[in-house]
Short mmCIF file of C-alpha atoms in Angstrom, two decimals:
data_model
loop_
_atom_site.label_atom_id
_atom_site.label_comp_id
_atom_site.label_asym_id
_atom_site.label_seq_id
_atom_site.Cartn_x
_atom_site.Cartn_y
_atom_site.Cartn_z
CA UNK A 95 87.90 113.82 123.92
CA UNK A 96 89.88 111.41 124.97
CA UNK A 97 92.28 112.43 128.41
CA UNK A 98 95.63 111.06 128.29
CA UNK A 99 96.51 107.63 129.11
CA UNK A 100 98.81 106.88 132.63
CA UNK A 101 101.18 105.61 130.30
CA UNK A 102 101.61 107.95 128.13
CA UNK A 103 105.52 107.61 126.85
CA UNK A 104 108.42 110.12 127.88
CA UNK A 105 109.47 112.45 125.39
CA UNK A 106 112.13 110.76 124.17
CA UNK A 107 109.29 107.80 123.16
CA UNK A 108 109.24 106.70 119.86
CA UNK A 109 105.68 106.83 118.06
CA UNK A 110 106.03 102.78 118.32
CA UNK A 111 106.59 102.61 122.20
CA UNK A 112 103.99 104.49 123.23
CA UNK A 113 101.43 103.50 121.42
CA UNK A 114 102.39 100.46 123.52
CA UNK A 115 102.34 101.29 126.61
CA UNK A 116 99.04 103.84 125.84
CA UNK A 117 97.56 100.04 124.78
CA UNK A 118 98.53 97.89 127.78
CA UNK A 119 97.29 100.73 129.86
CA UNK A 120 94.16 100.44 128.51
CA UNK A 121 93.27 96.87 128.08
CA UNK A 122 92.01 97.08 131.57
CA UNK A 123 88.84 99.70 130.05
CA UNK A 124 88.36 97.37 126.86
CA UNK A 125 88.42 92.97 128.29
CA UNK A 126 87.92 92.45 124.10
CA UNK A 127 90.69 94.00 123.01
CA UNK A 128 93.05 91.77 121.47
CA UNK A 129 96.62 92.44 119.74
CA UNK A 130 97.32 90.21 117.17
CA UNK A 131 101.31 90.53 116.01
CA UNK A 132 103.21 88.45 112.55
CA UNK A 133 106.32 87.83 115.51
CA UNK A 134 107.90 91.53 114.87
CA UNK A 135 106.21 92.77 118.79
CA UNK A 136 109.58 94.03 120.21
CA UNK A 137 109.29 96.33 116.80
CA UNK A 138 106.10 97.39 117.11
CA UNK A 139 105.58 98.33 120.66
CA UNK A 140 103.24 95.64 121.69
CA UNK A 141 105.71 94.50 123.87
CA UNK A 142 104.49 95.31 126.36
CA UNK A 143 101.49 93.99 125.52
CA UNK A 144 102.45 91.07 125.34
CA UNK A 145 103.62 91.14 128.60
CA UNK A 146 101.08 92.21 130.35
CA UNK A 147 97.70 90.00 129.03
CA UNK A 148 99.24 86.97 127.48
CA UNK A 149 95.73 85.84 127.22
CA UNK A 150 94.76 88.27 124.57
CA UNK A 151 98.72 88.40 122.26
CA UNK A 152 97.76 86.73 119.71
CA UNK A 153 100.83 85.20 118.04
CA UNK A 154 101.36 84.82 113.74
CA UNK A 155 104.35 84.12 112.97
CA UNK A 156 104.94 86.29 109.34
CA UNK A 157 101.81 85.85 108.06
CA UNK A 158 100.49 89.06 107.80
CA UNK A 159 97.65 87.88 105.37
CA UNK A 160 96.53 85.81 107.13
CA UNK A 161 96.52 87.82 110.27
CA UNK A 162 94.31 90.29 108.57
CA UNK A 163 91.68 88.00 107.32
CA UNK A 164 91.49 86.44 111.42
CA UNK A 165 91.08 89.59 113.07
CA UNK A 166 88.16 90.97 110.33
CA UNK A 167 86.58 87.15 112.04
CA UNK A 168 87.55 88.02 115.94
CA UNK A 169 85.74 91.20 115.34
CA UNK A 170 82.87 89.26 113.24
CA UNK A 171 82.01 87.67 116.74
CA UNK A 172 82.59 90.93 118.99
CA UNK A 173 85.70 91.10 119.37
CA UNK A 174 88.35 94.71 119.27
CA UNK A 175 91.28 93.05 117.31
CA UNK A 176 94.33 95.85 117.21
CA UNK A 177 96.82 93.88 114.35
CA UNK A 178 99.81 95.89 114.87
CA UNK A 179 103.64 95.27 111.71
CA UNK A 180 105.71 97.07 110.32
CA UNK A 181 103.43 99.04 107.38
CA UNK A 182 104.58 98.28 103.80
CA UNK A 183 104.00 94.24 105.37
CA UNK A 184 100.26 95.69 105.74
CA UNK A 185 100.88 96.49 101.53
CA UNK A 186 101.23 93.07 101.19
CA UNK A 187 98.21 92.47 103.19
CA UNK A 188 95.95 95.47 101.37
CA UNK A 189 93.67 93.50 99.27
CA UNK A 190 93.35 90.88 102.66
CA UNK A 191 92.16 94.20 104.93
CA UNK A 192 89.91 95.60 102.02
CA UNK A 193 87.61 92.24 101.48
CA UNK A 194 87.28 90.56 105.71
CA UNK A 195 87.85 94.26 107.49
CA UNK A 196 86.60 97.47 104.90
CA UNK A 197 84.18 95.20 103.45
CA UNK A 198 82.66 93.70 105.65
CA UNK A 199 82.96 97.31 108.03
CA UNK A 200 84.23 95.81 110.96
CA UNK A 201 85.99 96.25 113.64
CA UNK A 202 88.96 96.53 113.79
CA UNK A 203 92.35 98.88 114.44
CA UNK A 204 95.61 98.05 111.96
CA UNK A 205 98.67 100.13 113.58
CA UNK A 206 101.38 100.29 111.38
CA UNK A 207 104.97 101.04 112.30
CA UNK A 208 108.34 102.03 110.85
CA UNK A 209 106.38 104.21 107.92
CA UNK A 210 108.19 106.28 105.19
CA UNK A 211 111.98 106.77 106.26
CA UNK A 212 111.79 106.34 109.62
CA UNK A 213 113.45 102.95 109.02
CA UNK A 214 116.06 104.21 108.20
CA UNK A 215 119.37 101.67 107.33
CA UNK A 216 116.92 98.87 105.95
CA UNK A 217 116.03 100.66 102.93
CA UNK A 218 114.18 101.25 100.08
CA UNK A 219 112.81 98.08 100.42
CA UNK A 220 111.17 97.97 103.31
CA UNK A 221 110.17 102.16 103.20
CA UNK A 222 106.50 101.92 102.86
CA UNK A 223 105.88 104.98 101.08
CA UNK A 224 102.33 105.02 99.65
CA UNK A 225 100.30 102.64 102.74
CA UNK A 226 98.56 105.98 103.65
CA UNK A 227 97.65 105.92 99.68
CA UNK A 228 96.95 102.67 99.51
CA UNK A 229 94.37 103.08 102.89
CA UNK A 230 92.44 106.53 102.24
CA UNK A 231 91.11 104.41 98.53
CA UNK A 232 90.06 101.37 101.27
CA UNK A 233 86.10 102.81 101.74
CA UNK A 234 85.51 103.23 105.72
CA UNK A 235 88.94 102.91 106.67
CA UNK A 236 89.22 105.96 108.37
CA UNK A 237 93.52 107.02 108.47
CA UNK A 238 95.92 108.30 111.18
CA UNK A 239 99.20 109.45 111.61
CA UNK A 240 99.56 111.77 114.57
CA UNK A 241 102.41 113.12 115.24
CA UNK A 242 104.35 112.78 119.09
CA UNK A 243 104.58 110.39 122.05
CA UNK A 244 101.33 112.96 123.75
CA UNK A 245 98.79 112.50 120.31
CA UNK A 246 99.97 109.18 119.71
CA UNK A 247 98.66 108.04 123.84
CA UNK A 248 95.97 109.76 122.59
CA UNK A 249 94.79 108.72 119.24
CA UNK A 250 95.45 105.05 120.72
CA UNK A 251 92.24 105.64 122.77
CA UNK A 252 90.42 107.37 120.30
CA UNK A 253 91.07 104.28 117.06
CA UNK A 254 89.35 102.04 119.96
CA UNK A 255 86.33 104.23 121.59
CA UNK A 256 86.55 104.89 117.29
CA UNK A 257 83.09 102.21 115.73
CA UNK A 258 85.07 101.09 112.72
CA UNK A 259 88.58 100.20 110.39
CA UNK A 260 91.61 102.46 110.82
CA UNK A 261 94.87 102.93 110.01
CA UNK A 262 97.50 104.11 112.10
CA UNK A 263 101.13 104.62 111.23
CA UNK A 264 102.90 105.21 114.12
CA UNK A 265 106.88 105.06 113.89
CA UNK A 266 110.27 103.49 114.92
CA UNK A 267 112.92 106.37 115.89
CA UNK A 268 112.99 108.94 119.55
CA UNK A 269 110.15 111.23 118.26
CA UNK A 270 110.35 114.66 119.13
CA UNK A 271 107.63 115.49 121.92
CA UNK A 272 105.57 118.30 119.79
CA UNK A 273 102.51 118.56 122.11
CA UNK A 274 101.96 119.25 126.09
CA UNK A 275 100.05 116.74 128.82
CA UNK A 276 96.44 119.15 127.95
CA UNK A 277 96.76 118.12 124.67
CA UNK A 278 93.41 116.96 122.62
CA UNK A 279 93.36 114.71 120.09
CA UNK A 280 89.81 113.92 117.98
CA UNK A 281 89.57 112.47 115.07
CA UNK A 282 88.44 113.89 111.67
CA UNK A 283 89.41 116.91 113.44
CA UNK A 284 93.03 119.41 113.13
CA UNK A 285 94.59 121.54 115.50
CA UNK A 286 96.69 125.32 113.90
CA UNK A 287 99.71 124.83 116.51
CA UNK A 288 101.48 127.45 115.44
CA UNK A 289 99.43 131.31 114.06
CA UNK A 290 100.35 133.02 110.75
CA UNK A 291 98.95 135.10 107.89
CA UNK A 292 101.18 134.68 105.25
CA UNK A 293 100.60 130.23 103.95
CA UNK A 294 99.33 127.94 105.57
CA UNK A 295 101.98 124.93 106.12
CA UNK A 296 99.37 121.82 106.68
CA UNK A 297 101.70 118.18 108.24
CA UNK A 298 100.74 115.22 109.88
CA UNK A 299 103.06 112.34 111.64
CA UNK A 300 106.85 113.31 112.07
CA UNK A 301 106.61 115.77 109.73
CA UNK A 302 104.93 118.00 112.05
CA UNK A 303 107.90 118.60 113.60
CA UNK A 304 109.79 119.45 111.18
CA UNK A 305 106.78 122.36 109.95
CA UNK A 306 107.75 124.02 113.31
CA UNK A 307 111.14 124.35 112.35
CA UNK A 308 110.88 125.26 108.66
CA UNK A 309 108.47 128.48 110.77
CA UNK A 310 111.01 128.76 112.59
CA UNK A 311 113.39 129.87 110.28
CA UNK A 312 110.05 131.71 107.51
CA UNK A 313 109.01 133.80 110.31
CA UNK A 314 113.37 134.71 110.15
CA UNK A 315 112.73 135.62 106.83
CA UNK A 316 109.23 137.89 108.26
CA UNK A 317 107.14 135.77 106.67
CA UNK A 318 104.33 133.83 109.30
CA UNK A 319 103.46 130.35 108.07
CA UNK A 320 100.61 129.41 110.57
CA UNK A 321 100.93 125.50 111.06
CA UNK A 322 98.73 122.77 110.90
CA UNK A 323 98.39 119.68 112.48
CA UNK A 324 96.01 117.62 110.98
CA UNK A 325 96.52 113.32 112.20
CA UNK A 326 94.19 112.78 110.62
CA UNK A 327 94.06 112.07 107.09
CA UNK A 328 91.00 110.55 106.53
CA UNK A 329 88.25 112.27 107.31
CA UNK A 330 90.11 115.44 106.25
CA UNK A 331 88.40 118.85 108.33
CA UNK A 332 87.88 120.18 105.28
CA UNK A 333 85.80 123.38 107.34
CA UNK A 334 89.35 124.51 108.88
CA UNK A 335 91.71 124.06 106.01
CA UNK A 336 88.28 126.57 103.75
CA UNK A 337 89.13 128.88 107.52
CA UNK A 338 92.71 128.42 106.33
CA UNK A 339 92.30 129.12 103.08
CA UNK A 340 90.47 132.29 103.12
CA UNK A 341 92.55 133.92 106.41
CA UNK A 342 96.13 132.70 104.33
CA UNK A 343 95.46 132.25 100.73
CA UNK A 344 98.51 129.47 100.01
CA UNK A 345 99.83 125.91 101.09
CA UNK A 346 102.06 124.06 101.59
CA UNK A 347 101.55 119.79 102.70
CA UNK A 348 104.20 118.28 104.31
CA UNK A 349 104.89 113.89 105.18
CA UNK A 350 106.96 111.13 104.73
CA UNK A 351 105.23 109.41 102.23
CA UNK A 352 105.36 109.37 98.41
CA UNK A 353 103.03 113.06 98.00
CA UNK A 354 101.05 110.72 95.88
CA UNK A 355 97.68 109.72 97.35
CA UNK A 356 98.75 111.20 100.67
CA UNK A 357 97.75 114.04 102.99
CA UNK A 358 99.18 116.68 99.75
CA UNK A 359 96.18 114.66 98.29
CA UNK A 360 93.92 115.17 100.56
CA UNK A 361 94.30 118.54 101.41
CA UNK A 362 93.92 119.85 97.87
CA UNK A 363 90.82 117.71 97.75
CA UNK A 364 89.23 119.04 99.93
CA UNK A 365 90.60 122.63 98.64
CA UNK A 366 89.26 122.06 94.81
CA UNK A 367 85.74 121.79 97.12
CA UNK A 368 86.05 124.19 99.09
CA UNK A 369 88.03 127.12 98.64
CA UNK A 370 91.20 126.81 95.87
CA UNK A 371 94.07 128.36 96.59
CA UNK A 372 97.72 127.45 95.33
CA UNK A 373 99.73 124.55 97.32
CA UNK A 374 103.16 122.84 97.32
CA UNK A 375 103.46 119.23 98.09
CA UNK A 376 106.44 118.12 100.38
CA UNK A 377 106.81 114.41 100.58
CA UNK A 378 109.07 111.97 97.91
CA UNK A 379 108.50 112.48 94.66
CA UNK A 380 107.48 109.19 92.87
CA UNK A 381 111.19 107.71 93.95
CA UNK A 382 111.47 105.16 96.82
CA UNK A 383 113.83 105.90 99.39
CA UNK A 384 117.40 105.29 100.70
CA UNK A 385 119.83 103.11 103.36
CA UNK A 386 121.21 106.59 106.37
CA UNK A 387 119.85 107.90 108.91
CA UNK A 388 116.23 108.68 109.25
CA UNK A 389 117.16 113.00 110.25
CA UNK A 390 119.83 112.53 107.16
CA UNK A 391 117.61 111.30 104.51
CA UNK A 392 113.88 113.64 105.53
CA UNK A 393 117.07 116.09 104.23
CA UNK A 394 118.45 114.20 101.70
CA UNK A 395 115.25 112.85 100.16
CA UNK A 396 113.63 116.56 100.10
CA UNK A 397 111.24 116.53 103.35
CA UNK A 398 113.16 118.47 105.79
CA UNK A 399 112.58 121.70 107.22
CA UNK A 400 114.68 123.40 104.37
CA UNK A 401 111.92 121.85 101.55
CA UNK A 402 109.59 123.26 104.08
CA UNK A 403 110.22 126.62 104.39
CA UNK A 404 111.57 126.22 100.59
CA UNK A 405 108.29 125.12 99.08
CA UNK A 406 106.86 128.11 100.94
CA UNK A 407 108.80 130.77 99.24
CA UNK A 408 107.59 129.16 95.98
CA UNK A 409 103.68 129.39 96.74
CA UNK A 410 103.79 132.67 98.13
CA UNK A 411 105.66 133.73 94.89
CA UNK A 412 102.68 132.19 93.16
CA UNK A 413 100.11 134.00 95.39
CA UNK A 414 101.50 137.31 93.64
CA UNK A 415 101.58 136.19 90.89
CA UNK A 416 98.74 135.47 91.06
CA UNK A 417 96.99 138.53 92.71
CA UNK A 418 98.24 140.86 90.28
#
């Protein structure tokens, strides 16, 4: 497990700023590290790296497909490329990520800012709600969505140490700090961050803070909700999920993503193999987003704390019916 980099980001940092600061602070430990940008360094957090290591910062302009293909080539000659752009622009380069990176098993890290409703006022056309599904379906691609600035900095080091292609989400808005300085991150592992025996709430990314709020709401109703942070969507921590199924017997998943193909699908697939249990999916219900502030959009589009709590009530009713 990795120690936190020195420039870890404060509690008020966005995930993208925490990522950019961590990347800059870690650069001296990875002499072959290069950062690829598509003319939006200010929006992805890598302006910190551009300032500290301009000789290792490669500007591709608005040419994401070319950038992905070039990253595969750089990795083929021993470089460690980190590709950065907005999540929605990664979708236009899925073919290149598939062929030039994953098919060739190149050691490239794709780091996407502005995922899901986090884009806010930019509206539905800019809100990537399909990215985790698209990249999770690519063979050999690891998919990660850290929850807060502390975890983002730890995940940045972890993906640089990891050998293989990775897709990682960051975020635009100031992020609620969930973890302390003693937090640890390991690719492929989830953690129970709140105990409970009635239902398991599994979340990733910005939804973890909302899920913890939902657990507080449920506690006032006498429901003890276990909260699991699942920052690695692929490979999913199937062992932890099987344990939670045995001990709580019901699940809610929460993600800033379409309900199809992301965290919910990964959890359901793992449970189907190990120990099936009733499950509710909190995410965008097969729709596009719209313009607004991210927190307001979360409530409006059904991924806020109240929606998570309501899903828990629904799944507990099914759990009781099945038990009867």
